Amino acid sequence: MFHAFLIKYAEIGIKGKNRYLFEDALVDHIRRALKSAEGSFQVSKEQGRIYVFPQGEYDYEETVEILQRVFGIAAICPVVMAEDRGYEQLAADVVQYIREVYPDCRETFKVCARRARKSYPMNSMELNRELGGAILEACPDMKVDVHHPDIWLTVEVRQKIYIYSREIPGPGGMPVGTNGSAMLLLSGGIDSPVAGYMIAKRGVKIDAVYFHAPPYTSDRAKQKVVDLARLVARYSGPIRLHVVNFTDIQLAIYEKCPHDELTIIMRRYMMKIAEKMAEQDGSLGLITGESIGQVASQTIHSLACTNEVCTMPVFRPLIGFDKQEIVDIALKIGTYETSVLPYEDCCTIFVAKHPVTKPNLNVIRHSEEKLADCIDGLLEEAIRTAEVIVAE
């Protein structure tokens, strides 16, 4: 029964003279997202509002589900549109709307009329009063509650008349691409896909790098990460996933460096490679799924050692989260079930039994000197041979 969707945004509304840039970006993202939906749609910006108009038959549930994955949308309001054929027809349309959407007709309600077209013969207060009376007459079991109604019925008088009462929550945030781009260090775990989602929600375009270590990690482990990238891409848009062969670097570290320092040194070289990939892609920062104290490589001391190799900013949106909070977001965005599949990545092999939790930077640098004869060539080879997979 719904003829359109009114798209509401939040943060975009407080932008200044460049607000139109964010609105236009949001319109573009909505159009692109709806290409995968059944049916065709017209997306338009009218008087500071964004509307989605289905062109013919469409799948309501699918359309709402897709819109709920577009960053920048605060709420989605399914709208019934009516031609202006006078007040009596408007009252009949409003009563029909109430009976179809709320068939029990026992809820409390409040009418909020907005007369954007000032030539309409009744003002907003008159419309509130008269339409409220029409609903009470047609549905005597309903009651008016102007403070905490079950139904907040909005009637907007524009060129056409828009009737709606439901606000379906959107994901919020900012349109992707309005705040630059960054490179996500993506593993097969729970945390990094959530980190990518959260940074994309702030309007950042993300690409990703995954460190693969065949034959110690399987093709299925690689496919798991590709699947995770595709799940995140439902929100962020297409992701260029760089698959880096990390085997030779990892073996060199294992053979030449103290075993209790393996994880820290491995992370340092991952960050170096990720930064090179980011520079090649034009990204302005790195993203990781680290959370303080979650594992040995995520203590304050370890993070300081890891950061030291980077000149780019490193964004860690999960830094203060506990594991359950991260799991809750993974469940919400649909990555959890894939993340817990039992396929190991290179972060979980060659792990020391007793990893250092308070590494000394000077000691770590000294240990890395043992790699001086081979590491530069290995890094260049890993970057040169990286495979690029577009996840969308």
CSV table of C-alpha atoms in Angstrom, one decimal:
chain,number,residue,atom,x,y,z
A,1,MET,CA,0.0,0.0,0.0
A,2,PHE,CA,3.0,2.3,0.4
A,3,HIS,CA,3.7,4.6,-2.6
A,4,ALA,CA,7.0,6.0,-1.4
A,5,PHE,CA,9.6,6.2,1.3
A,6,LEU,CA,10.6,9.4,3.0
A,7,ILE,CA,14.3,9.2,3.9
A,8,LYS,CA,15.3,11.1,7.1
A,9,TYR,CA,18.9,12.0,7.9
A,10,ALA,CA,20.4,13.3,11.1
A,11,GLU,CA,24.0,14.7,11.1
A,12,ILE,CA,23.7,15.8,7.5
A,13,GLY,CA,21.1,18.3,8.6
A,14,ILE,CA,23.5,20.3,10.8
A,15,LYS,CA,26.0,20.8,7.9
A,16,GLY,CA,26.5,24.3,6.6
A,17,LYS,CA,26.8,25.6,3.1
A,18,ASN,CA,28.2,22.2,1.9
A,19,ARG,CA,25.2,20.3,3.2
A,20,TYR,CA,24.1,19.7,-0.4
A,21,LEU,CA,27.2,17.6,-1.0
A,22,PHE,CA,26.3,15.2,1.7
A,23,GLU,CA,22.7,15.0,0.5
A,24,ASP,CA,23.8,14.4,-3.1
A,25,ALA,CA,26.1,11.7,-1.9
A,26,LEU,CA,23.3,10.0,0.1
A,27,VAL,CA,21.0,10.1,-3.0
A,28,ASP,CA,23.8,8.5,-5.1
A,29,HIS,CA,24.3,5.7,-2.5
A,30,ILE,CA,20.6,5.0,-2.3
A,31,ARG,CA,20.3,4.7,-6.1
A,32,ARG,CA,23.3,2.3,-6.2
A,33,ALA,CA,22.0,0.2,-3.3
A,34,LEU,CA,18.5,-0.2,-4.8
A,35,LYS,CA,19.9,-1.5,-8.1
A,36,SER,CA,20.0,-4.9,-6.4
A,37,ALA,CA,16.3,-4.7,-5.4
A,38,GLU,CA,13.4,-6.1,-7.2
A,39,GLY,CA,11.7,-3.4,-9.3
A,40,SER,CA,12.9,0.0,-10.2
A,41,PHE,CA,13.0,3.2,-8.2
A,42,GLN,CA,13.2,7.0,-8.6
A,43,VAL,CA,15.2,8.7,-5.9
A,44,SER,CA,14.8,12.5,-5.7
A,45,LYS,CA,15.6,15.4,-3.4
A,46,GLU,CA,12.7,17.8,-2.9
A,47,GLN,CA,12.7,20.8,-0.6
A,48,GLY,CA,15.4,19.5,1.6
A,49,ARG,CA,13.9,16.0,1.8
A,50,ILE,CA,14.8,12.8,0.1
A,51,TYR,CA,12.2,10.4,-1.3
A,52,VAL,CA,12.3,7.0,-2.9
A,53,PHE,CA,9.5,6.4,-5.3
A,54,PRO,CA,8.9,2.8,-6.5
A,55,GLN,CA,8.1,2.6,-10.2
A,56,GLY,CA,5.5,-0.1,-10.3
A,57,GLU,CA,5.6,-3.4,-8.4
A,58,TYR,CA,8.4,-3.8,-5.7
A,59,ASP,CA,9.3,-6.0,-2.8
A,60,TYR,CA,8.6,-3.9,0.4
A,61,GLU,CA,10.6,-6.0,2.8
A,62,GLU,CA,13.6,-6.3,0.5
A,63,THR,CA,13.5,-2.5,-0.2
A,64,VAL,CA,13.5,-1.7,3.5
A,65,GLU,CA,16.3,-4.1,4.3
A,66,ILE,CA,18.5,-2.6,1.6
A,67,LEU,CA,17.8,1.0,2.8
A,68,GLN,CA,18.7,-0.1,6.3
A,69,ARG,CA,22.2,-0.7,5.1
A,70,VAL,CA,22.8,2.7,3.6
A,71,PHE,CA,24.9,4.9,5.9
A,72,GLY,CA,23.5,8.4,6.3
A,73,ILE,CA,19.9,7.2,6.6
A,74,ALA,CA,18.6,7.9,10.1
A,75,ALA,CA,15.0,6.7,9.5
A,76,ILE,CA,12.8,5.3,6.7
A,77,CYS,CA,9.2,6.3,6.6
A,78,PRO,CA,6.8,4.3,4.4
A,79,VAL,CA,4.5,6.9,2.9
A,80,VAL,CA,1.0,6.7,1.3
A,81,MET,CA,0.5,9.5,-1.3
A,82,ALA,CA,-2.8,11.0,-2.2
A,83,GLU,CA,-4.0,13.6,-4.6
A,84,ASP,CA,-5.6,16.7,-3.2
A,85,ARG,CA,-9.3,16.2,-3.9
A,86,GLY,CA,-10.5,18.3,-1.0
A,87,TYR,CA,-10.7,17.9,2.8
A,88,GLU,CA,-13.5,15.2,2.7
A,89,GLN,CA,-11.3,12.9,0.5
A,90,LEU,CA,-8.3,13.6,2.7
A,91,ALA,CA,-10.2,12.6,5.8
A,92,ALA,CA,-11.3,9.4,4.1
A,93,ASP,CA,-7.7,8.6,3.0
A,94,VAL,CA,-6.4,9.2,6.6
A,95,VAL,CA,-9.1,6.9,8.1
A,96,GLN,CA,-8.4,4.2,5.5
A,97,TYR,CA,-4.7,4.5,6.3
A,98,ILE,CA,-5.3,4.0,10.0
A,99,ARG,CA,-7.6,1.0,9.4
A,100,GLU,CA,-5.1,-0.7,7.1
A,101,VAL,CA,-2.0,-0.1,9.1
A,102,TYR,CA,-3.5,-0.5,12.5
A,103,PRO,CA,-6.4,-2.9,12.0
A,104,ASP,CA,-7.1,-3.3,15.8
A,105,CYS,CA,-8.0,0.4,16.0
A,106,ARG,CA,-7.4,0.5,19.7
A,107,GLU,CA,-4.2,2.6,19.9
A,108,THR,CA,-3.7,6.1,21.1
A,109,PHE,CA,-2.7,8.6,18.5
A,110,LYS,CA,-1.7,12.2,17.7
A,111,VAL,CA,-2.1,13.9,14.4
A,112,CYS,CA,0.7,16.2,13.2
A,113,ALA,CA,-0.3,18.1,10.1
A,114,ARG,CA,2.2,20.2,8.1
A,115,ARG,CA,0.8,22.6,5.6
A,116,ALA,CA,3.9,23.2,3.3
A,117,ARG,CA,1.5,24.4,0.6
A,118,LYS,CA,0.2,27.6,2.1
A,119,SER,CA,-2.7,27.9,-0.5
A,120,TYR,CA,-4.4,24.9,1.2
A,121,PRO,CA,-7.6,26.3,2.8
A,122,MET,CA,-7.1,24.8,6.3
A,123,ASN,CA,-4.0,25.6,8.4
A,124,SER,CA,-2.1,23.0,10.4
A,125,MET,CA,-4.0,23.4,13.6
A,126,GLU,CA,-7.3,23.1,11.9
A,127,LEU,CA,-6.1,19.9,10.1
A,128,ASN,CA,-4.9,18.4,13.4
A,129,ARG,CA,-8.3,19.0,15.0
A,130,GLU,CA,-10.5,17.9,12.1
A,131,LEU,CA,-8.5,14.8,11.1
A,132,GLY,CA,-8.3,13.8,14.8
A,133,GLY,CA,-12.1,14.1,15.0
A,134,ALA,CA,-12.5,12.0,11.8
A,135,ILE,CA,-10.4,9.2,13.2
A,136,LEU,CA,-12.2,9.2,16.5
A,137,GLU,CA,-15.6,9.1,14.7
A,138,ALA,CA,-14.5,6.2,12.5
A,139,CYS,CA,-12.6,4.3,15.2
A,140,PRO,CA,-14.3,5.0,18.6
A,141,ASP,CA,-12.0,2.6,20.5
A,142,MET,CA,-9.0,4.9,19.7
A,143,LYS,CA,-8.0,7.8,21.9
A,144,VAL,CA,-5.9,11.0,21.5
A,145,ASP,CA,-2.7,11.2,23.5
A,146,VAL,CA,-0.7,14.3,22.7
A,147,HIS,CA,2.2,13.5,24.9
A,148,HIS,CA,3.0,9.8,24.5
A,149,PRO,CA,0.9,8.4,21.6
A,150,ASP,CA,1.2,4.9,20.2
A,151,ILE,CA,0.7,6.4,16.7
A,152,TRP,CA,2.3,9.7,15.6
A,153,LEU,CA,0.4,10.3,12.4
A,154,THR,CA,2.0,12.8,10.1
A,155,VAL,CA,0.0,14.4,7.2
A,156,GLU,CA,2.1,16.7,5.0
A,157,VAL,CA,0.2,18.9,2.5
A,158,ARG,CA,2.5,19.6,-0.5
A,159,GLN,CA,1.8,19.3,-4.2
A,160,LYS,CA,0.5,15.9,-3.2
A,161,ILE,CA,-0.5,14.8,0.3
A,162,TYR,CA,1.9,12.5,2.2
A,163,ILE,CA,0.6,10.3,5.0
A,164,TYR,CA,2.9,8.3,7.3
A,165,SER,CA,3.3,7.1,10.8
A,166,ARG,CA,6.1,4.7,11.0
A,167,GLU,CA,9.8,5.4,11.4
A,168,ILE,CA,12.0,2.4,10.6
A,169,PRO,CA,15.5,3.0,12.0
A,170,GLY,CA,18.3,3.3,9.5
A,171,PRO,CA,22.0,2.7,10.2
A,172,GLY,CA,22.8,6.4,10.8
A,173,GLY,CA,26.3,7.8,10.2
A,174,MET,CA,27.5,9.6,7.1
A,175,PRO,CA,27.4,8.7,3.4
A,176,VAL,CA,30.4,6.6,2.5
A,177,GLY,CA,33.1,8.5,0.7
A,178,THR,CA,32.4,11.9,2.2
A,179,ASN,CA,35.3,11.5,4.7
A,180,GLY,CA,38.1,10.1,2.6
A,181,SER,CA,39.4,6.6,2.5
A,182,ALA,CA,41.3,4.2,4.7
A,183,MET,CA,42.8,0.7,4.6
A,184,LEU,CA,41.4,-2.1,6.8
A,185,LEU,CA,43.6,-4.9,8.1
A,186,LEU,CA,41.1,-7.6,7.7
A,187,SER,CA,41.5,-11.1,9.2
A,188,GLY,CA,39.1,-14.0,9.6
A,189,GLY,CA,38.2,-13.0,13.2
A,190,ILE,CA,35.3,-11.3,14.8
A,191,ASP,CA,36.8,-7.9,15.4
A,192,SER,CA,38.2,-6.5,12.1
A,193,PRO,CA,35.0,-6.7,10.1
A,194,VAL,CA,33.2,-4.8,12.9
A,195,ALA,CA,36.0,-2.2,12.8
A,196,GLY,CA,35.6,-1.7,9.1
A,197,TYR,CA,31.8,-1.3,9.5
A,198,MET,CA,32.2,1.3,12.2
A,199,ILE,CA,34.7,3.4,10.2
A,200,ALA,CA,32.7,3.1,7.0
A,201,LYS,CA,29.7,4.4,9.1
A,202,ARG,CA,31.6,7.6,9.6
A,203,GLY,CA,31.6,8.2,5.8
A,204,VAL,CA,35.0,6.7,5.1
A,205,LYS,CA,35.5,4.6,1.9
A,206,ILE,CA,37.4,1.4,2.9
A,207,ASP,CA,39.6,-1.0,1.1
A,208,ALA,CA,41.3,-4.0,2.9
A,209,VAL,CA,44.4,-6.1,3.1
A,210,TYR,CA,44.5,-9.7,4.2
A,211,PHE,CA,47.6,-11.7,5.0
A,212,HIS,CA,47.5,-15.2,3.7
A,213,ALA,CA,50.1,-17.9,4.6
A,214,PRO,CA,49.9,-20.9,2.3
A,215,PRO,CA,50.2,-23.8,2.9
A,216,TYR,CA,49.8,-23.1,6.6
A,217,THR,CA,46.5,-21.4,6.0
A,218,SER,CA,44.0,-23.0,3.6
A,219,ASP,CA,42.2,-21.6,0.6
A,220,ARG,CA,39.1,-22.0,2.7
A,221,ALA,CA,40.5,-19.5,5.2
A,222,LYS,CA,41.1,-17.1,2.3
A,223,GLN,CA,37.6,-17.6,1.1
A,224,LYS,CA,36.3,-16.9,4.6
A,225,VAL,CA,37.9,-13.5,4.5
A,226,VAL,CA,36.6,-12.7,1.0
A,227,ASP,CA,33.1,-13.6,2.3
A,228,LEU,CA,33.6,-11.3,5.3
A,229,ALA,CA,34.7,-8.5,2.9
A,230,ARG,CA,31.5,-9.0,0.9
A,231,LEU,CA,29.4,-8.9,4.1
A,232,VAL,CA,31.0,-5.6,5.1
A,233,ALA,CA,30.6,-4.3,1.5
A,234,ARG,CA,26.8,-4.5,1.8
A,235,TYR,CA,27.2,-1.4,4.0
A,236,SER,CA,30.4,0.2,2.8
A,237,GLY,CA,30.1,-0.3,-0.9
A,238,PRO,CA,32.7,-2.3,-3.0
A,239,ILE,CA,35.9,-3.1,-1.2
A,240,ARG,CA,39.3,-3.8,-3.0
A,241,LEU,CA,40.7,-6.6,-1.0
A,242,HIS,CA,44.5,-7.0,-1.3
A,243,VAL,CA,45.5,-10.6,-0.5
A,244,VAL,CA,49.2,-10.6,0.5
A,245,ASN,CA,51.3,-13.8,0.6
A,246,PHE,CA,52.9,-13.6,4.0
A,247,THR,CA,54.4,-17.0,4.3
A,248,ASP,CA,58.1,-16.2,3.6
A,249,ILE,CA,58.0,-13.2,5.9
A,250,GLN,CA,56.4,-15.2,8.7
A,251,LEU,CA,58.9,-18.0,8.3
A,252,ALA,CA,61.9,-15.6,8.4
A,253,ILE,CA,60.6,-14.0,11.6
A,254,TYR,CA,60.0,-17.5,13.1
A,255,GLU,CA,63.5,-18.6,12.2
A,256,LYS,CA,65.5,-15.5,13.2
A,257,CYS,CA,63.6,-13.7,16.0
A,258,PRO,CA,62.9,-14.6,19.6
A,259,HIS,CA,59.7,-16.6,19.8
A,260,ASP,CA,58.1,-14.6,22.5
A,261,GLU,CA,58.3,-11.6,20.2
A,262,LEU,CA,56.9,-13.3,17.1
A,263,THR,CA,53.4,-11.7,17.3
A,264,ILE,CA,54.7,-8.1,17.8
A,265,ILE,CA,57.3,-8.3,15.0
A,266,MET,CA,54.7,-10.0,12.7
A,267,ARG,CA,52.2,-7.2,13.4
A,268,ARG,CA,54.8,-4.5,12.7
A,269,TYR,CA,55.5,-5.9,9.2
A,270,MET,CA,51.8,-6.3,8.6
A,271,MET,CA,51.4,-2.6,9.4
A,272,LYS,CA,54.3,-1.7,7.1
A,273,ILE,CA,52.8,-3.6,4.2
A,274,ALA,CA,49.3,-2.2,4.9
A,275,GLU,CA,50.7,1.3,4.8
A,276,LYS,CA,52.3,0.7,1.5
A,277,MET,CA,49.1,-0.7,0.1
A,278,ALA,CA,47.2,2.3,1.5
A,279,GLU,CA,49.6,4.8,-0.2
A,280,GLN,CA,49.1,3.0,-3.5
A,281,ASP,CA,45.3,3.2,-3.2
A,282,GLY,CA,45.3,6.8,-2.0
A,283,SER,CA,44.0,6.0,1.4
A,284,LEU,CA,44.8,8.3,4.3
A,285,GLY,CA,44.8,6.0,7.3
A,286,LEU,CA,44.8,2.4,8.5
A,287,ILE,CA,42.0,0.6,10.4
A,288,THR,CA,42.5,-2.3,12.8
A,289,GLY,CA,40.1,-4.2,15.1
A,290,GLU,CA,42.3,-4.0,18.1
A,291,SER,CA,40.9,-3.6,21.6
A,292,ILE,CA,43.1,-2.8,24.6
A,293,GLY,CA,44.2,-5.9,26.5
A,294,GLN,CA,42.2,-8.4,24.5
A,295,VAL,CA,45.3,-10.4,23.6
A,296,ALA,CA,49.1,-10.1,24.1
A,297,SER,CA,49.5,-8.0,20.9
A,298,GLN,CA,46.9,-5.5,22.1
A,299,THR,CA,48.3,-4.3,25.4
A,300,ILE,CA,49.2,-0.6,25.5
A,301,HIS,CA,52.9,-1.5,25.3
A,302,SER,CA,52.3,-3.7,22.3
A,303,LEU,CA,50.2,-1.1,20.5
A,304,ALA,CA,52.9,1.4,21.0
A,305,CYS,CA,55.4,-0.9,19.4
A,306,THR,CA,53.1,-1.6,16.5
A,307,ASN,CA,52.3,2.0,15.9
A,308,GLU,CA,55.9,3.0,15.7
A,309,VAL,CA,56.4,1.7,12.2
A,310,CYS,CA,53.5,3.8,10.7
A,311,THR,CA,53.4,7.4,9.7
A,312,MET,CA,49.7,7.2,8.8
A,313,PRO,CA,47.1,7.6,11.5
A,314,VAL,CA,45.7,4.2,12.7
A,315,PHE,CA,42.0,4.1,13.5
A,316,ARG,CA,41.0,1.6,16.2
A,317,PRO,CA,37.2,2.1,16.7
A,318,LEU,CA,37.0,-0.9,19.0
A,319,ILE,CA,39.8,0.2,21.3
A,320,GLY,CA,37.6,0.6,24.4
A,321,PHE,CA,35.1,-2.2,23.7
A,322,ASP,CA,34.9,-5.5,25.5
A,323,LYS,CA,34.4,-8.7,23.5
A,324,GLN,CA,30.7,-9.1,24.1
A,325,GLU,CA,30.1,-5.5,22.8
A,326,ILE,CA,32.0,-6.4,19.6
A,327,VAL,CA,30.1,-9.7,19.2
A,328,ASP,CA,26.8,-7.9,19.5
A,329,ILE,CA,27.7,-5.6,16.6
A,330,ALA,CA,29.0,-8.6,14.6
A,331,LEU,CA,25.6,-10.3,15.1
A,332,LYS,CA,23.7,-7.2,14.1
A,333,ILE,CA,25.6,-6.7,10.8
A,334,GLY,CA,25.7,-10.4,9.9
A,335,THR,CA,29.4,-11.1,10.1
A,336,TYR,CA,29.5,-13.2,13.3
A,337,GLU,CA,28.5,-16.6,11.8
A,338,THR,CA,31.2,-16.3,9.1
A,339,SER,CA,33.9,-15.1,11.5
A,340,VAL,CA,33.5,-18.1,13.9
A,341,LEU,CA,34.0,-20.7,11.1
A,342,PRO,CA,37.0,-22.9,12.1
A,343,TYR,CA,39.5,-21.9,9.4
A,344,GLU,CA,42.7,-20.4,10.8
A,345,ASP,CA,44.5,-17.4,9.4
A,346,CYS,CA,48.1,-16.3,9.7
A,347,CYS,CA,47.4,-14.5,13.0
A,348,THR,CA,46.6,-17.8,14.7
A,349,ILE,CA,49.6,-19.9,13.5
A,350,PHE,CA,53.2,-19.7,14.8
A,351,VAL,CA,51.8,-18.2,18.0
A,352,ALA,CA,54.3,-18.3,20.9
A,353,LYS,CA,53.2,-20.2,24.1
A,354,HIS,CA,54.2,-17.2,26.2
A,355,PRO,CA,54.2,-14.0,24.1
A,356,VAL,CA,55.7,-10.9,25.5
A,357,THR,CA,52.9,-8.5,26.8
A,358,LYS,CA,55.1,-5.5,27.6
A,359,PRO,CA,57.6,-5.4,24.7
A,360,ASN,CA,60.5,-2.9,24.8
A,361,LEU,CA,60.7,-1.0,21.5
A,362,ASN,CA,64.5,-1.0,21.5
A,363,VAL,CA,64.6,-4.8,22.1
A,364,ILE,CA,62.1,-5.3,19.3
A,365,ARG,CA,64.2,-3.2,16.9
A,366,HIS,CA,67.3,-5.1,17.9
A,367,SER,CA,65.6,-8.4,17.2
A,368,GLU,CA,64.5,-7.1,13.8
A,369,GLU,CA,68.1,-6.4,12.8
A,370,LYS,CA,68.5,-10.2,12.4
A,371,LEU,CA,66.2,-9.9,9.4
A,372,ALA,CA,68.2,-7.2,7.7
A,373,ASP,CA,69.7,-9.5,5.1
A,374,CYS,CA,66.4,-10.6,3.7
A,375,ILE,CA,63.4,-8.6,4.9
A,376,ASP,CA,63.4,-5.7,2.3
A,377,GLY,CA,63.3,-8.2,-0.6
A,378,LEU,CA,60.6,-10.2,1.0
A,379,LEU,CA,58.5,-7.1,1.6
A,380,GLU,CA,58.8,-6.0,-2.0
A,381,GLU,CA,57.9,-9.4,-3.3
A,382,ALA,CA,54.9,-9.6,-1.0
A,383,ILE,CA,53.6,-6.2,-2.2
A,384,ARG,CA,54.4,-6.9,-5.8
A,385,THR,CA,52.6,-10.3,-5.9
A,386,ALA,CA,49.5,-9.3,-3.9
A,387,GLU,CA,46.2,-10.4,-5.4
A,388,VAL,CA,43.4,-7.9,-5.7
A,389,ILE,CA,39.8,-9.1,-5.3
A,390,VAL,CA,36.8,-6.7,-5.5
A,391,ALA,CA,34.3,-7.7,-2.9
A,392,GLU,CA,30.8,-6.3,-3.4
